[in-house]
mmCIF file of C-alpha atoms in Angstrom:
data_model
loop_
_atom_site.group_PDB
_atom_site.id
_atom_site.type_symbol
_atom_site.label_atom_id
_atom_site.label_comp_id
_atom_site.label_asym_id
_atom_site.label_seq_id
_atom_site.Cartn_x
_atom_site.Cartn_y
_atom_site.Cartn_z
ATOM 1 C CA GLU N 1 56.989 91.922 120.586
ATOM 2 C CA VAL N 2 58.161 88.595 119.712
ATOM 3 C CA HIS N 3 61.099 87.523 121.834
ATOM 4 C CA LEU N 4 63.330 84.275 121.409
ATOM 5 C CA VAL N 5 66.220 83.429 123.812
ATOM 6 C CA GLU N 6 68.370 80.545 123.514
ATOM 7 C CA SER N 7 70.363 78.934 126.139
ATOM 8 C CA GLY N 8 72.241 75.859 126.586
ATOM 9 C CA GLY N 9 75.298 76.225 124.459
ATOM 10 C CA GLY N 10 78.882 75.721 125.406
ATOM 11 C CA LEU N 11 81.939 73.485 125.014
ATOM 12 C CA VAL N 12 81.450 69.732 124.499
ATOM 13 C CA GLN N 13 83.842 66.825 123.571
ATOM 14 C CA PRO N 14 83.416 64.943 120.335
ATOM 15 C CA GLY N 15 80.818 62.261 120.906
ATOM 16 C CA GLY N 16 79.111 64.113 123.778
ATOM 17 C CA SER N 17 75.578 65.595 124.155
ATOM 18 C CA LEU N 18 74.051 69.092 124.705
ATOM 19 C CA ARG N 19 70.529 70.189 124.972
ATOM 20 C CA LEU N 20 69.621 73.698 123.784
ATOM 21 C CA SER N 21 66.450 75.513 125.054
ATOM 22 C CA CYS N 22 64.617 78.492 123.473
ATOM 23 C CA ALA N 23 62.190 80.546 125.638
ATOM 24 C CA ALA N 24 59.588 82.147 123.472
ATOM 25 C CA SER N 25 57.556 85.140 124.461
ATOM 26 C CA GLY N 26 55.168 87.803 122.895
ATOM 27 C CA PHE N 27 53.272 85.494 120.680
ATOM 28 C CA PRO N 28 50.956 82.397 120.761
ATOM 29 C CA PHE N 29 53.723 79.834 120.721
ATOM 30 C CA SER N 30 51.697 76.886 120.112
ATOM 31 C CA ASN N 31 50.230 78.263 116.740
ATOM 32 C CA TYR N 32 53.566 78.392 114.962
ATOM 33 C CA ASP N 33 55.949 75.893 113.376
ATOM 34 C CA MET N 34 59.522 76.329 114.792
ATOM 35 C CA HIS N 35 62.888 75.741 113.519
ATOM 36 C CA TRP N 36 66.645 75.631 114.392
ATOM 37 C CA VAL N 37 69.240 76.963 112.065
ATOM 38 C CA ARG N 38 72.945 77.079 112.647
ATOM 39 C CA GLN N 39 75.717 79.109 111.322
ATOM 40 C CA ALA N 40 79.405 78.094 111.770
ATOM 41 C CA THR N 41 81.892 80.939 112.108
ATOM 42 C CA GLY N 42 82.261 82.882 108.782
ATOM 43 C CA LYS N 43 79.981 80.570 107.137
ATOM 44 C CA GLY N 44 76.411 80.445 105.714
ATOM 45 C CA LEU N 45 73.067 79.419 107.260
ATOM 46 C CA GLU N 46 72.149 76.000 107.486
ATOM 47 C CA TRP N 47 68.595 74.444 108.403
ATOM 48 C CA VAL N 48 68.894 72.177 111.382
ATOM 49 C CA SER N 49 65.401 70.909 112.270
ATOM 50 C CA THR N 50 61.593 71.915 112.315
ATOM 51 C CA ILE N 51 58.779 70.999 114.489
ATOM 52 C CA GLY N 52 55.332 71.638 113.305
ATOM 53 C CA ILE N 53 52.272 72.732 115.564
ATOM 54 C CA THR N 54 50.993 69.147 115.685
ATOM 55 C CA GLY N 55 54.491 68.003 116.777
ATOM 56 C CA ASP N 56 55.851 66.590 113.313
ATOM 57 C CA THR N 57 59.494 66.791 112.933
ATOM 58 C CA TYR N 58 61.952 67.223 110.142
ATOM 59 C CA TYR N 59 65.779 66.972 109.740
ATOM 60 C CA PRO N 60 68.313 67.315 107.007
ATOM 61 C CA GLY N 61 70.536 64.361 106.510
ATOM 62 C CA SER N 62 73.509 65.849 108.243
ATOM 63 C CA VAL N 63 71.947 65.563 111.844
ATOM 64 C CA LYS N 64 69.073 62.966 111.415
ATOM 65 C CA GLY N 65 69.368 60.305 114.051
ATOM 66 C CA ARG N 66 71.499 62.415 116.142
ATOM 67 C CA PHE N 67 69.431 65.666 116.791
ATOM 68 C CA THR N 68 65.823 65.697 118.302
ATOM 69 C CA ILE N 69 63.742 68.685 118.219
ATOM 70 C CA SER N 70 60.885 69.090 120.691
ATOM 71 C CA ARG N 71 58.416 71.717 122.114
ATOM 72 C CA GLU N 72 56.612 72.220 125.485
ATOM 73 C CA ASN N 73 53.703 74.589 124.603
ATOM 74 C CA ALA N 74 52.624 74.931 128.085
ATOM 75 C CA LYS N 75 56.029 76.476 128.776
ATOM 76 C CA ASN N 76 56.438 78.210 125.542
ATOM 77 C CA SER N 77 59.782 76.563 124.991
ATOM 78 C CA LEU N 78 61.453 74.767 122.012
ATOM 79 C CA TYR N 79 64.385 72.439 122.670
ATOM 80 C CA LEU N 80 67.117 70.786 120.717
ATOM 81 C CA GLN N 81 68.514 67.539 121.919
ATOM 82 C CA MET N 82 71.984 66.930 120.311
ATOM 83 C CA ASN N 83 73.843 63.658 120.581
ATOM 84 C CA SER N 84 76.984 62.150 119.129
ATOM 85 C CA LEU N 85 78.223 65.705 118.570
ATOM 86 C CA ARG N 86 81.055 66.126 115.862
ATOM 87 C CA ALA N 87 83.539 69.155 115.277
ATOM 88 C CA GLY N 88 81.363 69.948 112.252
ATOM 89 C CA ASP N 89 78.458 70.736 114.470
ATOM 90 C CA THR N 90 80.385 73.658 115.969
ATOM 91 C CA ALA N 91 78.240 76.905 115.256
ATOM 92 C CA VAL N 92 75.835 79.517 116.511
ATOM 93 C CA TYR N 93 72.595 77.890 116.847
ATOM 94 C CA TYR N 94 69.526 80.010 116.185
ATOM 95 C CA CYS N 95 65.932 79.422 117.550
ATOM 96 C CA VAL N 96 63.564 80.542 114.583
ATOM 97 C CA ARG N 97 59.930 81.185 114.154
ATOM 98 C CA ASP N 98 57.974 80.358 110.999
ATOM 99 C CA GLY N 99 55.828 83.107 110.229
ATOM 100 C CA GLY N 100 54.134 81.022 107.421
ATOM 101 C CA SER N 101 55.840 83.201 104.726
ATOM 102 C CA GLY N 102 59.706 83.189 105.671
ATOM 103 C CA TYR N 103 61.379 82.834 108.955
ATOM 104 C CA ASP N 104 60.153 86.064 110.639
ATOM 105 C CA SER N 105 61.819 86.092 113.970
ATOM 106 C CA TRP N 106 65.121 84.895 115.089
ATOM 107 C CA GLY N 107 66.835 84.906 118.503
ATOM 108 C CA GLN N 108 70.181 86.086 119.353
ATOM 109 C CA GLY N 109 71.815 82.696 119.110
ATOM 110 C CA THR N 110 73.724 80.290 121.402
ATOM 111 C CA LEU N 111 77.240 79.027 120.531
ATOM 112 C CA VAL N 112 78.058 75.140 120.554
ATOM 113 C CA THR N 113 81.694 74.261 120.489
ATOM 114 C CA VAL N 114 82.721 70.764 119.868
ATOM 115 C CA SER N 115 86.311 70.089 120.729
ATOM 116 C CA SER N 116 88.493 68.043 122.751
ATOM 117 C CA GLN Q 1 78.309 73.451 98.623
ATOM 118 C CA SER Q 2 74.959 75.168 99.231
ATOM 119 C CA VAL Q 3 71.787 73.769 97.201
ATOM 120 C CA LEU Q 4 71.064 77.537 96.217
ATOM 121 C CA THR Q 5 73.854 79.423 94.675
ATOM 122 C CA GLN Q 6 74.676 82.894 95.190
ATOM 123 C CA PRO Q 7 77.729 85.137 94.118
ATOM 124 C CA PRO Q 8 80.006 85.319 97.035
ATOM 125 C CA SER Q 9 80.274 88.967 96.999
ATOM 126 C CA VAL Q 10 78.812 92.143 95.382
ATOM 127 C CA SER Q 11 79.678 95.767 95.739
ATOM 128 C CA GLY Q 12 78.478 99.232 94.687
ATOM 129 C CA ALA Q 13 78.916 102.916 95.434
ATOM 130 C CA PRO Q 14 76.438 104.918 97.572
ATOM 131 C CA GLY Q 15 73.326 105.655 95.536
ATOM 132 C CA GLN Q 16 73.972 102.790 93.008
ATOM 133 C CA ARG Q 17 71.868 99.913 92.305
ATOM 134 C CA VAL Q 18 73.018 96.342 92.948
ATOM 135 C CA THR Q 19 71.457 92.932 92.349
ATOM 136 C CA ILE Q 20 72.080 89.398 94.037
ATOM 137 C CA SER Q 21 71.090 86.222 92.375
ATOM 138 C CA CYS Q 22 70.053 83.095 93.625
ATOM 139 C CA THR Q 23 70.025 79.993 91.317
ATOM 140 C CA GLY Q 24 68.187 76.779 92.118
ATOM 141 C CA THR Q 25 66.902 73.628 90.524
ATOM 142 C CA SER Q 26 63.635 72.084 89.334
ATOM 143 C CA SER Q 27 63.266 70.508 93.117
ATOM 144 C CA ASN Q 28 63.308 73.991 94.640
ATOM 145 C CA ILE Q 29 62.799 77.289 93.088
ATOM 146 C CA GLY Q 30 62.070 75.795 89.813
ATOM 147 C CA ALA Q 31 59.272 73.638 91.387
ATOM 148 C CA GLY Q 32 57.531 76.744 92.466
ATOM 149 C CA TYR Q 33 58.483 77.048 95.881
ATOM 150 C CA ASP Q 34 58.548 80.619 97.321
ATOM 151 C CA VAL Q 35 61.970 82.398 97.874
ATOM 152 C CA HIS Q 36 62.793 84.446 100.976
ATOM 153 C CA TRP Q 37 65.675 86.798 101.511
ATOM 154 C CA TYR Q 38 67.420 87.625 104.658
ATOM 155 C CA GLN Q 39 69.844 90.337 105.653
ATOM 156 C CA GLN Q 40 72.477 89.621 108.280
ATOM 157 C CA LEU Q 41 74.380 92.674 109.732
ATOM 158 C CA PRO Q 42 77.658 92.086 111.129
ATOM 159 C CA GLY Q 43 77.474 90.415 114.630
ATOM 160 C CA THR Q 44 73.664 90.081 114.519
ATOM 161 C CA ALA Q 45 70.919 87.432 113.808
ATOM 162 C CA PRO Q 46 69.345 87.303 110.269
ATOM 163 C CA LYS Q 47 66.474 89.331 109.685
ATOM 164 C CA LEU Q 48 63.677 88.664 107.184
ATOM 165 C CA LEU Q 49 64.007 91.062 104.240
ATOM 166 C CA ILE Q 50 61.837 89.762 101.526
ATOM 167 C CA TYR Q 51 59.197 86.948 101.756
ATOM 168 C CA ASP Q 52 57.273 85.148 99.118
ATOM 169 C CA ASN Q 53 59.629 86.225 96.365
ATOM 170 C CA SER Q 54 58.829 89.733 96.249
ATOM 171 C CA ASN Q 55 57.009 91.071 99.423
ATOM 172 C CA ARG Q 56 58.516 93.401 102.026
ATOM 173 C CA PRO Q 57 57.763 92.916 105.822
ATOM 174 C CA SER Q 58 56.494 96.096 107.419
ATOM 175 C CA GLY Q 59 59.538 98.356 108.124
ATOM 176 C CA VAL Q 60 61.653 97.301 105.160
ATOM 177 C CA PRO Q 61 62.582 100.227 102.981
ATOM 178 C CA ASP Q 62 61.183 99.975 99.283
ATOM 179 C CA ARG Q 63 64.716 100.289 98.053
ATOM 180 C CA PHE Q 64 64.712 96.552 98.544
ATOM 181 C CA SER Q 65 62.980 94.465 96.022
ATOM 182 C CA GLY Q 66 62.702 90.851 94.864
ATOM 183 C CA SER Q 67 61.807 88.878 91.834
ATOM 184 C CA LYS Q 68 61.505 85.268 90.688
ATOM 185 C CA SER Q 69 61.743 83.702 87.397
ATOM 186 C CA GLY Q 70 62.212 79.931 86.533
ATOM 187 C CA THR Q 71 64.873 78.297 88.586
ATOM 188 C CA SER Q 72 66.324 81.847 89.896
ATOM 189 C CA ALA Q 73 65.329 84.680 92.039
ATOM 190 C CA SER Q 74 67.121 88.129 92.703
ATOM 191 C CA LEU Q 75 67.160 90.547 95.220
ATOM 192 C CA ALA Q 76 67.637 94.299 94.102
ATOM 193 C CA ILE Q 77 68.886 97.188 96.256
ATOM 194 C CA THR Q 78 68.689 100.731 94.855
ATOM 195 C CA GLY Q 79 69.974 103.779 96.308
ATOM 196 C CA LEU Q 80 72.592 101.989 98.229
ATOM 197 C CA GLN Q 81 73.523 103.187 101.668
ATOM 198 C CA ALA Q 82 76.385 102.542 103.997
ATOM 199 C CA GLU Q 83 73.901 100.714 106.300
ATOM 200 C CA ASP Q 84 73.132 98.262 103.679
ATOM 201 C CA GLU Q 85 76.606 96.554 104.059
ATOM 202 C CA ALA Q 86 75.610 93.088 105.235
ATOM 203 C CA ASP Q 87 75.535 89.450 104.413
ATOM 204 C CA TYR Q 88 72.182 88.479 102.215
ATOM 205 C CA TYR Q 89 70.925 84.799 102.116
ATOM 206 C CA CYS Q 90 68.152 83.346 100.023
ATOM 207 C CA GLN Q 91 65.945 80.574 101.136
ATOM 208 C CA SER Q 92 63.509 78.118 99.496
ATOM 209 C CA TYR Q 93 62.217 74.767 100.199
ATOM 210 C CA ASP Q 94 63.649 71.789 98.383
ATOM 211 C CA SER Q 95 61.136 68.728 97.586
ATOM 212 C CA SER Q 96 64.025 66.092 97.230
ATOM 213 C CA LEU Q 97 65.501 66.925 100.410
ATOM 214 C CA SER Q 98 62.202 67.519 102.133
ATOM 215 C CA GLY Q 99 63.456 70.653 103.739
ATOM 216 C CA SER Q 100 64.518 74.088 103.881
ATOM 217 C CA VAL Q 101 67.608 75.145 101.910
ATOM 218 C CA PHE Q 102 69.941 78.447 102.017
ATOM 219 C CA GLY Q 103 72.008 79.877 99.437
ATOM 220 C CA GLY Q 104 75.724 80.366 100.641
ATOM 221 C CA GLY Q 105 75.380 84.152 101.209
ATOM 222 C CA THR Q 106 76.386 87.183 99.446
ATOM 223 C CA LYS Q 107 78.487 89.794 101.103
ATOM 224 C CA LEU Q 108 77.397 93.253 100.034
ATOM 225 C CA THR Q 109 80.248 96.077 100.244
ATOM 226 C CA VAL Q 110 79.374 99.681 99.879
ATOM 227 C CA LEU Q 111 82.453 101.395 98.394
#
């Protein structure tokens, strides 16, 4: 069974940094593109970043230059380094597997709160 | 403002049929990119409901169906049940943004 478990969320001050982790199990992690998707409280889903199986990365304009996605296949782990955090980055962050046709597995999410 | 436009809410009585629209542009749905739909039950993570416009993953009831035409897509739910009450999101790829885009979400209320 596919299992994705996020960790690393918490309270951080504006301008601060945070590193999220996602532990993957139940599937050959290195064979899948992976994503981070976030959701502010009471709001919709927002794509945050993508990393391909070859390590290629993609970001929307809202986080480009501030967030960095990475993966460590030997540890079946996905990461999101978030710098220069803003109040608008406050959200639940989901680790998501790309099944090739849609995002077919989601973690339970980790809450990031940016506030002074 | 989401790139893909969905109605904020829809409702229907048990047993009825409802549809949720997802309107895009020539750089996403209209460009031929596939549309996927997700169901998010209260307090839980989203779940893939329909992939590649009209396909159901294993375990999804055939009461759920999807279609796509031009710059729009639709999710239909027949035989509404109380357990279908959830938020529904469409997703596609946008070539001008070079990334994934979601609709703003539609809250389904079963009356």
